[in-house]
Amino acid sequence: MALFITLLSVSALAFAEETPPEPPDAELRSNVLQLIEKLGNDEFECREQAQKELAALGPKAALIVDKLPASADAEVNSRLQRFHLQCRLYAANSLPELLTLRQLFLTAENTELADAALKKAETLASPLELASALFERSMTDHRKVKPDITSRSATIALIQIETDLNLCIDYYDAHLKLHPDDKDAEDRMTEAAMINYACRKYSSL
C-alpha cells in the first residue's frame, strides 16, 4: 500500500511537471487588465506608456477588451476607443481602407493616427496610385459639397478636400519627376491645383 501511494505521488508530481503553464490567452488577459488599469493612472507619462504597450499587443488584445464592461473612468474609455482605432489601422491592408481610416481619424481630430494611416498607405502604393486615389476621393467629396460661407460643415468639408488635394498634388509631382512624359498625370495635377484654389477661396471667406 505504501509503495502504491509512493508511486501515485511520483506520478502526480510528474504530471504536474508536464502540465503546461498558464495558457497564453490567460497571460495576455492579465497583461491587458494591468495596462487598462494604468490607462487611468494619475501620471500622464504612465498613461501614454500603457497606451503604447496596449497598442503593441494588437487585435488579440482587442478581443479581450471587447468583452470587458465599460470603465467608470472617462479617460480610460477614451483611450480604449483610441486603441480600437489603432487595431483597425493595424489590420488594414488596402489603399481604399487606409484612406478611409485616415479620413475617419482626421474627422476625429486624431492627426497622429491619420499620419500613421498615410504612411502605411505609402508602403502599399506608388505615388501615382496614391495621387489617383486621393484625386478621385476629393472629386467625389467635392461634388457633394455646396459651398456656403454660412455653413460650418461645408467649410470643414472644403478644408478637408483642400488637404487631400495638396497631398494629391505632392504625389503627382513625385510621380512626374520620375515620369515627366505622363501627360495624363500632369493634366490631373493641374485640375487638382485648380480645384484646390477654389476650395481655398471659399474656405477663407
GROMACS .gro file of C-alpha atoms in nm:
model
  205
    1MET     CA    1   0.000   0.000   0.000
    2ALA     CA    2   0.282   0.236   0.093
    3LEU     CA    3   0.451   0.155  -0.238
    4PHE     CA    4   0.127   0.233  -0.424
    5ILE     CA    5   0.096   0.571  -0.251
    6THR     CA    6   0.459   0.647  -0.330
    7LEU     CA    7   0.410   0.560  -0.697
    8LEU     CA    8   0.091   0.767  -0.706
    9SER     CA    9   0.275   1.064  -0.557
   10VAL     CA   10   0.556   1.030  -0.809
   11SER     CA   11   0.303   1.008  -1.095
   12ALA     CA   12   0.120   1.316  -0.969
   13LEU     CA   13   0.448   1.507  -0.946
   14ALA     CA   14   0.545   1.403  -1.299
   15PHE     CA   15   0.202   1.509  -1.428
   16ALA     CA   16   0.236   1.845  -1.255
   17GLU     CA   17   0.574   1.897  -1.417
   18GLU     CA   18   0.429   1.810  -1.759
   19THR     CA   19   0.123   2.035  -1.715
   20PRO     CA   20   0.171   2.342  -1.933
   21PRO     CA   21   0.192   2.680  -1.765
   22GLU     CA   22  -0.096   2.927  -1.771
   23PRO     CA   23  -0.221   2.946  -2.133
   24PRO     CA   24  -0.106   3.249  -2.337
   25ASP     CA   25  -0.461   3.386  -2.355
   26ALA     CA   26  -0.483   3.399  -1.976
   27GLU     CA   27  -0.143   3.565  -1.961
   28LEU     CA   28  -0.247   3.813  -2.229
   29ARG     CA   29  -0.572   3.888  -2.045
   30SER     CA   30  -0.379   3.956  -1.724
   31ASN     CA   31  -0.143   4.187  -1.912
   32VAL     CA   32  -0.433   4.370  -2.080
   33LEU     CA   33  -0.611   4.423  -1.747
   34GLN     CA   34  -0.296   4.564  -1.590
   35LEU     CA   35  -0.244   4.803  -1.881
   36ILE     CA   36  -0.607   4.917  -1.873
   37GLU     CA   37  -0.565   4.999  -1.506
   38LYS     CA   38  -0.261   5.209  -1.594
   39LEU     CA   39  -0.464   5.398  -1.856
   40GLY     CA   40  -0.631   5.574  -1.565
   41ASN     CA   41  -0.309   5.649  -1.378
   42ASP     CA   42  -0.260   5.999  -1.240
   43GLU     CA   43   0.069   6.034  -1.427
   44PHE     CA   44   0.036   6.129  -1.795
   45GLU     CA   45   0.361   5.950  -1.886
   46CYS     CA   46   0.231   5.629  -1.731
   47ARG     CA   47  -0.095   5.654  -1.927
   48GLU     CA   48   0.091   5.718  -2.252
   49GLN     CA   49   0.327   5.424  -2.196
   50ALA     CA   50   0.036   5.193  -2.117
   51GLN     CA   51  -0.137   5.311  -2.437
   52LYS     CA   52   0.172   5.224  -2.641
   53GLU     CA   53   0.211   4.883  -2.479
   54LEU     CA   54  -0.158   4.804  -2.529
   55ALA     CA   55  -0.139   4.905  -2.895
   56ALA     CA   56   0.163   4.677  -2.939
   57LEU     CA   57  -0.046   4.379  -2.826
   58GLY     CA   58  -0.267   4.425  -3.133
   59PRO     CA   59  -0.605   4.277  -3.233
   60LYS     CA   60  -0.584   3.980  -2.993
   61ALA     CA   61  -0.592   4.223  -2.704
   62ALA     CA   62  -0.891   4.397  -2.866
   63LEU     CA   63  -1.091   4.075  -2.842
   64ILE     CA   64  -1.030   4.076  -2.467
   65VAL     CA   65  -1.114   4.446  -2.432
   66ASP     CA   66  -1.442   4.391  -2.620
   67LYS     CA   67  -1.563   4.151  -2.352
   68LEU     CA   68  -1.495   4.389  -2.066
   69PRO     CA   69  -1.756   4.628  -1.925
   70ALA     CA   70  -1.711   4.999  -1.983
   71SER     CA   71  -1.489   5.173  -1.732
   72ALA     CA   72  -1.622   5.433  -1.492
   73ASP     CA   73  -1.319   5.643  -1.587
   74ALA     CA   74  -1.382   5.861  -1.895
   75GLU     CA   75  -1.008   5.882  -1.964
   76VAL     CA   76  -0.981   5.503  -1.977
   77ASN     CA   77  -1.281   5.472  -2.211
   78SER     CA   78  -1.140   5.739  -2.440
   79ARG     CA   79  -0.803   5.564  -2.457
   80LEU     CA   80  -0.967   5.228  -2.523
   81GLN     CA   81  -1.157   5.382  -2.815
   82ARG     CA   82  -0.823   5.506  -2.947
   83PHE     CA   83  -0.682   5.156  -2.902
   84HIS     CA   84  -0.961   5.010  -3.116
   85LEU     CA   85  -0.881   5.261  -3.390
   86GLN     CA   86  -0.515   5.161  -3.368
   87CYS     CA   87  -0.619   4.798  -3.413
   88ARG     CA   88  -0.822   4.886  -3.721
   89LEU     CA   89  -0.519   5.060  -3.861
   90TYR     CA   90  -0.302   4.758  -3.782
   91ALA     CA   91  -0.542   4.525  -3.964
   92ALA     CA   92  -0.596   4.747  -4.271
   93ASN     CA   93  -0.410   4.618  -4.577
   94SER     CA   94  -0.555   4.801  -4.876
   95LEU     CA   95  -0.524   5.156  -5.007
   96PRO     CA   96  -0.900   5.236  -5.005
   97GLU     CA   97  -0.932   5.109  -4.648
   98LEU     CA   98  -0.634   5.308  -4.526
   99LEU     CA   99  -0.755   5.629  -4.691
  100THR     CA  100  -1.099   5.576  -4.538
  101LEU     CA  101  -0.941   5.528  -4.197
  102ARG     CA  102  -0.729   5.837  -4.248
  103GLN     CA  103  -1.040   6.042  -4.316
  104LEU     CA  104  -1.208   5.892  -4.009
  105PHE     CA  105  -0.908   5.982  -3.794
  106LEU     CA  106  -0.899   6.337  -3.930
  107THR     CA  107  -1.269   6.378  -3.857
  108ALA     CA  108  -1.197   6.265  -3.502
  109GLU     CA  109  -0.910   6.520  -3.495
  110ASN     CA  110  -0.658   6.241  -3.439
  111THR     CA  111  -0.376   6.360  -3.663
  112GLU     CA  112  -0.131   6.108  -3.519
  113LEU     CA  113  -0.333   5.810  -3.642
  114ALA     CA  114  -0.417   5.991  -3.967
  115ASP     CA  115  -0.047   6.035  -4.039
  116ALA     CA  116   0.018   5.671  -3.948
  117ALA     CA  117  -0.254   5.557  -4.191
  118LEU     CA  118  -0.099   5.765  -4.470
  119LYS     CA  119   0.249   5.631  -4.400
  120LYS     CA  120   0.120   5.276  -4.415
  121ALA     CA  121  -0.059   5.356  -4.742
  122GLU     CA  122   0.273   5.478  -4.884
  123THR     CA  123   0.421   5.134  -4.825
  124LEU     CA  124   0.141   4.969  -5.024
  125ALA     CA  125   0.102   5.203  -5.320
  126SER     CA  126   0.308   5.408  -5.565
  127PRO     CA  127   0.290   5.791  -5.570
  128LEU     CA  128   0.071   5.771  -5.882
  129GLU     CA  129  -0.170   5.526  -5.716
  130LEU     CA  130  -0.190   5.746  -5.408
  131ALA     CA  131  -0.242   6.060  -5.617
  132SER     CA  132  -0.514   5.895  -5.827
  133ALA     CA  133  -0.697   5.759  -5.522
  134LEU     CA  134  -0.687   6.094  -5.344
  135PHE     CA  135  -0.796   6.276  -5.659
  136GLU     CA  136  -1.099   6.051  -5.710
  137ARG     CA  137  -1.193   6.071  -5.342
  138SER     CA  138  -1.160   6.450  -5.347
  139MET     CA  139  -1.375   6.480  -5.659
  140THR     CA  140  -1.644   6.262  -5.503
  141ASP     CA  141  -1.644   6.471  -5.186
  142HIS     CA  142  -1.632   6.797  -5.382
  143ARG     CA  143  -1.944   6.707  -5.578
  144LYS     CA  144  -2.131   6.654  -5.251
  145VAL     CA  145  -2.042   6.992  -5.105
  146LYS     CA  146  -2.243   7.304  -5.177
  147PRO     CA  147  -2.012   7.596  -5.098
  148ASP     CA  148  -2.181   7.813  -4.839
  149ILE     CA  149  -1.982   8.053  -4.625
  150THR     CA  150  -2.252   8.036  -4.357
  151SER     CA  151  -2.226   7.657  -4.328
  152ARG     CA  152  -1.959   7.530  -4.088
  153SER     CA  153  -1.991   7.173  -4.217
  154ALA     CA  154  -1.937   7.290  -4.576
  155THR     CA  155  -1.632   7.490  -4.471
  156ILE     CA  156  -1.485   7.192  -4.283
  157ALA     CA  157  -1.552   6.965  -4.582
  158LEU     CA  158  -1.379   7.207  -4.818
  159ILE     CA  159  -1.077   7.233  -4.589
  160GLN     CA  160  -1.055   6.853  -4.586
  161ILE     CA  161  -1.078   6.841  -4.964
  162GLU     CA  162  -0.808   7.108  -4.984
  163THR     CA  163  -0.583   6.898  -4.756
  164ASP     CA  164  -0.636   6.589  -4.970
  165LEU     CA  165  -0.569   6.780  -5.291
  166ASN     CA  166  -0.247   6.921  -5.151
  167LEU     CA  167  -0.133   6.564  -5.088
  168CYS     CA  168  -0.261   6.461  -5.428
  169ILE     CA  169  -0.053   6.733  -5.596
  170ASP     CA  170   0.257   6.631  -5.400
  171TYR     CA  171   0.219   6.268  -5.509
  172TYR     CA  172   0.160   6.366  -5.872
  173ASP     CA  173   0.469   6.584  -5.854
  174ALA     CA  174   0.676   6.293  -5.715
  175HIS     CA  175   0.546   6.070  -5.994
  176LEU     CA  176   0.619   6.326  -6.267
  177LYS     CA  177   0.978   6.367  -6.151
  178LEU     CA  178   1.025   6.002  -6.245
  179HIS     CA  179   0.787   6.003  -6.541
  180PRO     CA  180   0.794   6.356  -6.692
  181ASP     CA  181   0.617   6.240  -7.010
  182ASP     CA  182   0.300   6.126  -6.832
  183LYS     CA  183   0.063   6.386  -6.978
  184ASP     CA  184  -0.245   6.241  -6.811
  185ALA     CA  185  -0.087   6.275  -6.466
  186GLU     CA  186   0.020   6.629  -6.548
  187ASP     CA  187  -0.336   6.719  -6.654
  188ARG     CA  188  -0.477   6.566  -6.337
  189MET     CA  189  -0.231   6.759  -6.124
  190THR     CA  190  -0.334   7.084  -6.297
  191GLU     CA  191  -0.701   7.006  -6.240
  192ALA     CA  192  -0.632   6.924  -5.876
  193ALA     CA  193  -0.450   7.256  -5.834
  194MET     CA  194  -0.742   7.450  -5.985
  195ILE     CA  195  -1.000   7.284  -5.761
  196ASN     CA  196  -0.769   7.329  -5.465
  197TYR     CA  197  -0.755   7.702  -5.535
  198ALA     CA  198  -1.136   7.717  -5.548
  199CYS     CA  199  -1.159   7.536  -5.212
  200ARG     CA  200  -0.915   7.779  -5.052
  201LYS     CA  201  -1.114   8.070  -5.189
  202TYR     CA  202  -1.439   7.952  -5.030
  203SER     CA  203  -1.292   7.826  -4.702
  204SER     CA  204  -1.110   8.155  -4.642
  205LEU     CA  205  -1.419   8.374  -4.683
   0.00000   0.00000   0.00000
